[in-house]
Amino acid sequence: MAFTGDALLIRGCGRTDFQGGSSHELYKSVHSQIFTLPMDTLIYPAHDYKGFTVSTVGEEMLYNPRLTRDEETFRNIMENLNLPYPKMIDLAVPANMVCGLQDLSAKPVEAISN
């Protein structure tokens, strides 16, 4: 079993367009560290937006729409996602850096009311 964090998601992967991310490094990491594991290795991502909780290396090597491509195509996909900047990222990243401990008074009013 492997816990893949935000690097390899089920039929997807983490974003590389902020926090100094690198599509080259993500591709290299997944292909050299995860896709070299046995095909039946269970993988558990940090989260999934469709409610899936587990996949296998083999399934992702066959069906992942981004990471089944060659690196140049992958980089082009990742560099042209044009997704909005995550609303809570400026709070989440610092909190993650201190294991989730954060100063609640530093949150914007709309974040507290939602």
CSV table of N, CA and C in Angstrom, one decimal:
chain,number,residue,atom,x,y,z
A,1,MET,N,0.8,-1.2,0.0
A,1,MET,CA,0.0,0.0,0.0
A,1,MET,C,0.9,1.2,0.0
A,2,ALA,N,0.4,2.3,-0.6
A,2,ALA,CA,1.1,3.6,-0.7
A,2,ALA,C,0.1,4.7,-0.5
A,3,PHE,N,0.6,5.7,0.4
A,3,PHE,CA,-0.2,6.9,0.6
A,3,PHE,C,0.4,7.9,-0.3
A,4,THR,N,-0.3,8.4,-1.3
A,4,THR,CA,0.2,9.3,-2.3
A,4,THR,C,0.0,10.8,-2.1
A,5,GLY,N,-0.6,11.1,-1.1
A,5,GLY,CA,-0.8,12.6,-0.8
A,5,GLY,C,-1.6,13.2,-1.9
A,6,ASP,N,-1.1,14.4,-2.3
A,6,ASP,CA,-1.7,15.1,-3.4
A,6,ASP,C,-0.9,14.9,-4.7
A,7,ALA,N,0.1,14.0,-4.7
A,7,ALA,CA,0.8,13.8,-6.0
A,7,ALA,C,0.0,13.0,-6.9
A,8,LEU,N,-0.4,11.8,-6.5
A,8,LEU,CA,-1.2,10.9,-7.4
A,8,LEU,C,-2.6,10.8,-6.8
A,9,LEU,N,-3.6,11.3,-7.5
A,9,LEU,CA,-5.0,11.2,-7.1
A,9,LEU,C,-5.6,10.1,-7.9
A,10,ILE,N,-6.8,9.7,-7.6
A,10,ILE,CA,-7.5,8.7,-8.4
A,10,ILE,C,-8.0,9.3,-9.7
A,11,ARG,N,-7.4,8.9,-10.8
A,11,ARG,CA,-7.6,9.4,-12.1
A,11,ARG,C,-7.3,10.9,-12.3
A,12,GLY,N,-6.3,11.3,-11.5
A,12,GLY,CA,-5.8,12.7,-11.5
A,12,GLY,C,-4.5,12.8,-10.8
A,13,CYS,N,-4.1,14.1,-10.6
A,13,CYS,CA,-2.9,14.4,-9.9
A,13,CYS,C,-3.0,15.8,-9.3
A,14,GLY,N,-2.1,16.1,-8.4
A,14,GLY,CA,-2.1,17.4,-7.8
A,14,GLY,C,-1.7,18.5,-8.7
A,15,ARG,N,-2.1,19.7,-8.4
A,15,ARG,CA,-1.8,20.9,-9.2
A,15,ARG,C,-0.3,21.2,-9.0
A,16,THR,N,0.2,21.8,-10.1
A,16,THR,CA,1.6,22.3,-10.0
A,16,THR,C,1.7,23.8,-10.4
A,17,ASP,N,0.6,24.5,-10.4
A,17,ASP,CA,0.6,25.9,-10.8
A,17,ASP,C,0.7,26.9,-9.7
A,18,PHE,N,1.0,26.4,-8.5
A,18,PHE,CA,1.3,27.4,-7.4
A,18,PHE,C,2.2,26.7,-6.3
A,19,GLN,N,2.6,27.4,-5.3
A,19,GLN,CA,3.5,26.9,-4.3
A,19,GLN,C,4.8,26.4,-4.9
A,20,GLY,N,5.3,26.9,-6.0
A,20,GLY,CA,6.5,26.5,-6.6
A,20,GLY,C,6.5,25.1,-7.2
A,21,GLY,N,5.3,24.7,-7.5
A,21,GLY,CA,5.1,23.3,-8.1
A,21,GLY,C,5.9,23.2,-9.4
A,22,SER,N,6.1,21.9,-9.8
A,22,SER,CA,6.8,21.6,-11.1
A,22,SER,C,6.2,20.4,-11.7
A,23,SER,N,5.6,20.6,-12.9
A,23,SER,CA,5.0,19.5,-13.6
A,23,SER,C,6.1,18.4,-14.0
A,24,HIS,N,7.3,18.9,-14.2
A,24,HIS,CA,8.4,17.9,-14.5
A,24,HIS,C,8.7,17.1,-13.3
A,25,GLU,N,8.8,17.7,-12.1
A,25,GLU,CA,9.1,16.9,-10.9
A,25,GLU,C,8.0,16.0,-10.5
A,26,LEU,N,6.7,16.5,-10.7
A,26,LEU,CA,5.6,15.6,-10.3
A,26,LEU,C,5.6,14.4,-11.2
A,27,TYR,N,5.8,14.6,-12.5
A,27,TYR,CA,5.8,13.5,-13.5
A,27,TYR,C,6.9,12.5,-13.1
A,28,LYS,N,8.1,13.0,-12.9
A,28,LYS,CA,9.2,12.2,-12.6
A,28,LYS,C,9.0,11.4,-11.3
A,29,SER,N,8.5,12.1,-10.3
A,29,SER,CA,8.2,11.5,-9.0
A,29,SER,C,7.2,10.3,-9.1
A,30,VAL,N,6.1,10.6,-9.8
A,30,VAL,CA,5.1,9.5,-9.9
A,30,VAL,C,5.6,8.3,-10.7
A,31,HIS,N,6.3,8.6,-11.8
A,31,HIS,CA,6.7,7.5,-12.7
A,31,HIS,C,7.9,6.8,-12.1
A,32,SER,N,8.7,7.4,-11.3
A,32,SER,CA,9.9,6.7,-10.7
A,32,SER,C,9.6,6.1,-9.3
A,33,GLN,N,8.7,6.7,-8.6
A,33,GLN,CA,8.5,6.2,-7.2
A,33,GLN,C,7.2,5.4,-7.0
A,34,ILE,N,6.2,5.7,-7.8
A,34,ILE,CA,4.9,5.1,-7.6
A,34,ILE,C,4.6,4.1,-8.7
A,35,PHE,N,4.8,4.4,-9.9
A,35,PHE,CA,4.5,3.5,-11.0
A,35,PHE,C,5.6,2.4,-11.2
A,36,THR,N,6.6,2.4,-10.3
A,36,THR,CA,7.5,1.3,-10.3
A,36,THR,C,7.1,0.2,-9.2
A,37,LEU,N,6.1,0.5,-8.5
A,37,LEU,CA,5.6,-0.4,-7.5
A,37,LEU,C,4.8,-1.5,-8.2
A,38,PRO,N,4.6,-2.7,-7.5
A,38,PRO,CA,3.8,-3.7,-8.1
A,38,PRO,C,2.4,-3.2,-8.6
A,39,MET,N,1.9,-3.7,-9.7
A,39,MET,CA,0.7,-3.3,-10.3
A,39,MET,C,-0.5,-3.4,-9.3
A,40,ASP,N,-0.5,-4.3,-8.4
A,40,ASP,CA,-1.6,-4.5,-7.5
A,40,ASP,C,-1.5,-3.7,-6.2
A,41,THR,N,-0.5,-2.9,-6.1
A,41,THR,CA,-0.3,-2.0,-4.9
A,41,THR,C,-1.5,-1.1,-4.7
A,42,LEU,N,-2.1,-1.1,-3.6
A,42,LEU,CA,-3.2,-0.2,-3.3
A,42,LEU,C,-2.6,1.2,-3.1
A,43,ILE,N,-3.3,2.2,-3.7
A,43,ILE,CA,-2.8,3.6,-3.4
A,43,ILE,C,-4.0,4.4,-2.8
A,44,TYR,N,-3.6,5.2,-1.8
A,44,TYR,CA,-4.6,6.0,-1.1
A,44,TYR,C,-4.2,7.5,-1.2
A,45,PRO,N,-4.9,8.2,-2.0
A,45,PRO,CA,-4.6,9.7,-2.1
A,45,PRO,C,-5.1,10.4,-0.9
A,46,ALA,N,-4.6,11.7,-0.8
A,46,ALA,CA,-5.0,12.5,0.4
A,46,ALA,C,-6.5,12.8,0.4
A,47,HIS,N,-7.0,13.0,-0.8
A,47,HIS,CA,-8.5,13.3,-0.9
A,47,HIS,C,-8.9,12.9,-2.3
A,48,ASP,N,-10.2,13.0,-2.5
A,48,ASP,CA,-10.8,12.7,-3.8
A,48,ASP,C,-12.1,13.5,-3.9
A,49,TYR,N,-12.3,14.2,-5.0
A,49,TYR,CA,-13.5,15.0,-5.1
A,49,TYR,C,-14.8,14.2,-5.5
A,50,LYS,N,-14.6,13.0,-5.9
A,50,LYS,CA,-15.8,12.2,-6.3
A,50,LYS,C,-16.1,11.1,-5.3
A,51,GLY,N,-15.4,11.1,-4.1
A,51,GLY,CA,-15.7,10.1,-3.1
A,51,GLY,C,-15.0,8.8,-3.2
A,52,PHE,N,-14.0,8.6,-4.1
A,52,PHE,CA,-13.3,7.4,-4.2
A,52,PHE,C,-12.2,7.4,-3.2
A,53,THR,N,-11.8,6.3,-2.6
A,53,THR,CA,-10.8,6.3,-1.6
A,53,THR,C,-9.6,5.4,-1.9
A,54,VAL,N,-9.7,4.6,-2.9
A,54,VAL,CA,-8.5,3.7,-3.1
A,54,VAL,C,-8.5,3.3,-4.6
A,55,SER,N,-7.3,3.1,-5.1
A,55,SER,CA,-7.1,2.6,-6.5
A,55,SER,C,-5.9,1.7,-6.4
A,56,THR,N,-5.4,1.3,-7.6
A,56,THR,CA,-4.1,0.5,-7.6
A,56,THR,C,-3.2,1.2,-8.6
A,57,VAL,N,-1.9,0.8,-8.4
A,57,VAL,CA,-0.9,1.3,-9.4
A,57,VAL,C,-1.3,1.0,-10.8
A,58,GLY,N,-1.7,-0.3,-11.0
A,58,GLY,CA,-2.1,-0.8,-12.3
A,58,GLY,C,-3.2,0.0,-12.9
A,59,GLU,N,-4.3,0.3,-12.1
A,59,GLU,CA,-5.4,1.1,-12.6
A,59,GLU,C,-5.0,2.5,-13.0
A,60,GLU,N,-4.2,3.1,-12.2
A,60,GLU,CA,-3.7,4.5,-12.6
A,60,GLU,C,-2.8,4.5,-13.8
A,61,MET,N,-2.0,3.4,-13.9
A,61,MET,CA,-1.1,3.3,-15.1
A,61,MET,C,-1.9,3.2,-16.4
A,62,LEU,N,-3.1,2.6,-16.3
A,62,LEU,CA,-4.0,2.4,-17.4
A,62,LEU,C,-5.0,3.5,-17.7
A,63,TYR,N,-5.5,4.1,-16.6
A,63,TYR,CA,-6.7,5.0,-16.8
A,63,TYR,C,-6.5,6.4,-16.3
A,64,ASN,N,-5.3,6.7,-15.7
A,64,ASN,CA,-5.1,8.1,-15.3
A,64,ASN,C,-5.0,9.0,-16.6
A,65,PRO,N,-5.9,9.9,-16.8
A,65,PRO,CA,-5.9,10.7,-18.0
A,65,PRO,C,-4.7,11.6,-18.2
A,66,ARG,N,-4.0,12.0,-17.2
A,66,ARG,CA,-2.9,12.8,-17.3
A,66,ARG,C,-1.6,12.1,-17.3
A,67,LEU,N,-1.4,11.2,-16.3
A,67,LEU,CA,-0.2,10.5,-16.1
A,67,LEU,C,0.1,9.3,-17.0
A,68,THR,N,-0.9,8.9,-17.9
A,68,THR,CA,-0.6,7.9,-18.8
A,68,THR,C,0.0,8.5,-20.1
A,69,ARG,N,0.1,9.8,-20.2
A,69,ARG,CA,0.7,10.4,-21.3
A,69,ARG,C,2.2,10.5,-21.2
A,70,ASP,N,2.9,10.9,-22.3
A,70,ASP,CA,4.4,11.2,-22.2
A,70,ASP,C,4.6,12.5,-21.4
A,71,GLU,N,5.8,12.7,-21.0
A,71,GLU,CA,6.0,13.9,-20.1
A,71,GLU,C,5.7,15.2,-20.8
A,72,GLU,N,6.0,15.3,-22.0
A,72,GLU,CA,5.8,16.6,-22.7
A,72,GLU,C,4.3,16.9,-22.8
A,73,THR,N,3.5,15.9,-23.1
A,73,THR,CA,2.0,16.1,-23.1
A,73,THR,C,1.5,16.4,-21.7
A,74,PHE,N,2.0,15.7,-20.7
A,74,PHE,CA,1.6,15.9,-19.3
A,74,PHE,C,1.9,17.4,-18.9
A,75,ARG,N,3.1,17.8,-19.2
A,75,ARG,CA,3.5,19.2,-18.9
A,75,ARG,C,2.6,20.2,-19.6
A,76,ASN,N,2.3,20.0,-20.8
A,76,ASN,CA,1.4,20.9,-21.5
A,76,ASN,C,0.0,20.9,-20.9
A,77,ILE,N,-0.5,19.8,-20.5
A,77,ILE,CA,-1.8,19.7,-19.8
A,77,ILE,C,-1.7,20.5,-18.5
A,78,MET,N,-0.7,20.2,-17.7
A,78,MET,CA,-0.6,20.9,-16.4
A,78,MET,C,-0.4,22.4,-16.5
A,79,GLU,N,0.3,22.8,-17.5
A,79,GLU,CA,0.6,24.3,-17.6
A,79,GLU,C,-0.5,25.0,-18.3
A,80,ASN,N,-1.6,24.3,-18.7
A,80,ASN,CA,-2.7,25.0,-19.4
A,80,ASN,C,-4.0,24.7,-18.7
A,81,LEU,N,-4.0,24.3,-17.4
A,81,LEU,CA,-5.3,24.0,-16.8
A,81,LEU,C,-6.2,25.2,-16.5
A,82,ASN,N,-5.5,26.4,-16.3
A,82,ASN,CA,-6.2,27.6,-16.1
A,82,ASN,C,-7.3,27.6,-15.0
A,83,LEU,N,-6.9,26.9,-13.9
A,83,LEU,CA,-7.8,26.8,-12.8
A,83,LEU,C,-7.7,28.0,-11.9
A,84,PRO,N,-8.8,28.4,-11.2
A,84,PRO,CA,-8.7,29.5,-10.3
A,84,PRO,C,-7.8,29.2,-9.1
A,85,TYR,N,-7.2,30.3,-8.5
A,85,TYR,CA,-6.4,30.2,-7.4
A,85,TYR,C,-7.3,29.7,-6.2
A,86,PRO,N,-6.9,28.6,-5.5
A,86,PRO,CA,-7.7,28.1,-4.4
A,86,PRO,C,-8.0,29.1,-3.3
A,87,LYS,N,-9.2,29.2,-3.0
A,87,LYS,CA,-9.7,30.2,-2.0
A,87,LYS,C,-9.0,30.2,-0.7
A,88,MET,N,-8.7,29.0,-0.2
A,88,MET,CA,-8.2,28.9,1.2
A,88,MET,C,-6.7,28.5,1.2
A,89,ILE,N,-6.0,28.6,0.1
A,89,ILE,CA,-4.7,28.1,0.0
A,89,ILE,C,-3.7,28.9,0.9
A,90,ASP,N,-4.0,30.2,1.0
A,90,ASP,CA,-3.1,31.0,1.9
A,90,ASP,C,-3.2,30.8,3.3
A,91,LEU,N,-4.3,30.1,3.7
A,91,LEU,CA,-4.5,29.7,5.1
A,91,LEU,C,-4.1,28.2,5.3
A,92,ALA,N,-4.4,27.4,4.3
A,92,ALA,CA,-4.1,26.0,4.4
A,92,ALA,C,-2.6,25.7,4.4
A,93,VAL,N,-1.9,26.3,3.5
A,93,VAL,CA,-0.4,26.0,3.4
A,93,VAL,C,0.3,26.3,4.8
A,94,PRO,N,0.1,27.5,5.3
A,94,PRO,CA,0.8,27.8,6.6
A,94,PRO,C,0.3,26.8,7.7
A,95,ALA,N,-1.0,26.5,7.7
A,95,ALA,CA,-1.5,25.5,8.7
A,95,ALA,C,-0.8,24.2,8.5
A,96,ASN,N,-0.7,23.7,7.3
A,96,ASN,CA,-0.1,22.4,7.0
A,96,ASN,C,1.4,22.4,7.5
A,97,MET,N,2.0,23.5,7.4
A,97,MET,CA,3.4,23.6,7.8
A,97,MET,C,3.6,23.4,9.3
A,98,VAL,N,2.6,23.7,10.0
A,98,VAL,CA,2.6,23.5,11.5
A,98,VAL,C,1.6,22.5,12.0
A,99,CYS,N,1.4,21.4,11.1
A,99,CYS,CA,0.6,20.3,11.5
A,99,CYS,C,-0.9,20.7,11.8
A,100,GLY,N,-1.4,21.7,11.1
A,100,GLY,CA,-2.8,22.1,11.2
A,100,GLY,C,-3.0,23.1,12.3
A,101,LEU,N,-2.0,23.5,13.1
A,101,LEU,CA,-2.2,24.5,14.2
A,101,LEU,C,-2.2,25.8,13.5
A,102,GLN,N,-3.3,26.6,13.8
A,102,GLN,CA,-3.3,28.0,13.2
A,102,GLN,C,-4.0,28.9,14.1
A,103,ASP,N,-3.8,30.2,13.9
A,103,ASP,CA,-4.4,31.3,14.6
A,103,ASP,C,-5.8,31.6,14.0
A,104,LEU,N,-6.9,31.2,14.6
A,104,LEU,CA,-8.2,31.4,14.0
A,104,LEU,C,-8.5,32.8,13.8
A,105,SER,N,-7.9,33.7,14.6
A,105,SER,CA,-8.2,35.1,14.4
A,105,SER,C,-7.6,35.7,13.1
A,106,ALA,N,-6.7,34.9,12.5
A,106,ALA,CA,-6.1,35.3,11.2
A,106,ALA,C,-7.0,35.0,10.0
A,107,LYS,N,-8.1,34.2,10.2
A,107,LYS,CA,-8.9,33.8,9.1
A,107,LYS,C,-9.8,35.0,8.7
A,108,PRO,N,-10.0,35.1,7.3
A,108,PRO,CA,-10.9,36.1,6.9
A,108,PRO,C,-12.3,35.9,7.4
A,109,VAL,N,-13.1,36.9,7.5
A,109,VAL,CA,-14.5,36.8,8.0
A,109,VAL,C,-15.3,35.8,7.2
A,110,GLU,N,-15.2,35.8,5.9
A,110,GLU,CA,-16.0,34.9,5.0
A,110,GLU,C,-15.6,33.5,5.2
A,111,ALA,N,-14.4,33.2,5.6
A,111,ALA,CA,-13.9,31.8,5.8
A,111,ALA,C,-14.6,31.3,7.1
A,112,ILE,N,-14.7,32.1,8.1
A,112,ILE,CA,-15.3,31.7,9.4
A,112,ILE,C,-16.8,31.5,9.3
A,113,SER,N,-17.4,32.3,8.5
A,113,SER,CA,-18.9,32.2,8.3
A,113,SER,C,-19.3,31.1,7.4
A,114,ASN,N,-18.4,30.5,6.6
A,114,ASN,CA,-18.8,29.5,5.6
A,114,ASN,C,-18.7,28.1,6.2
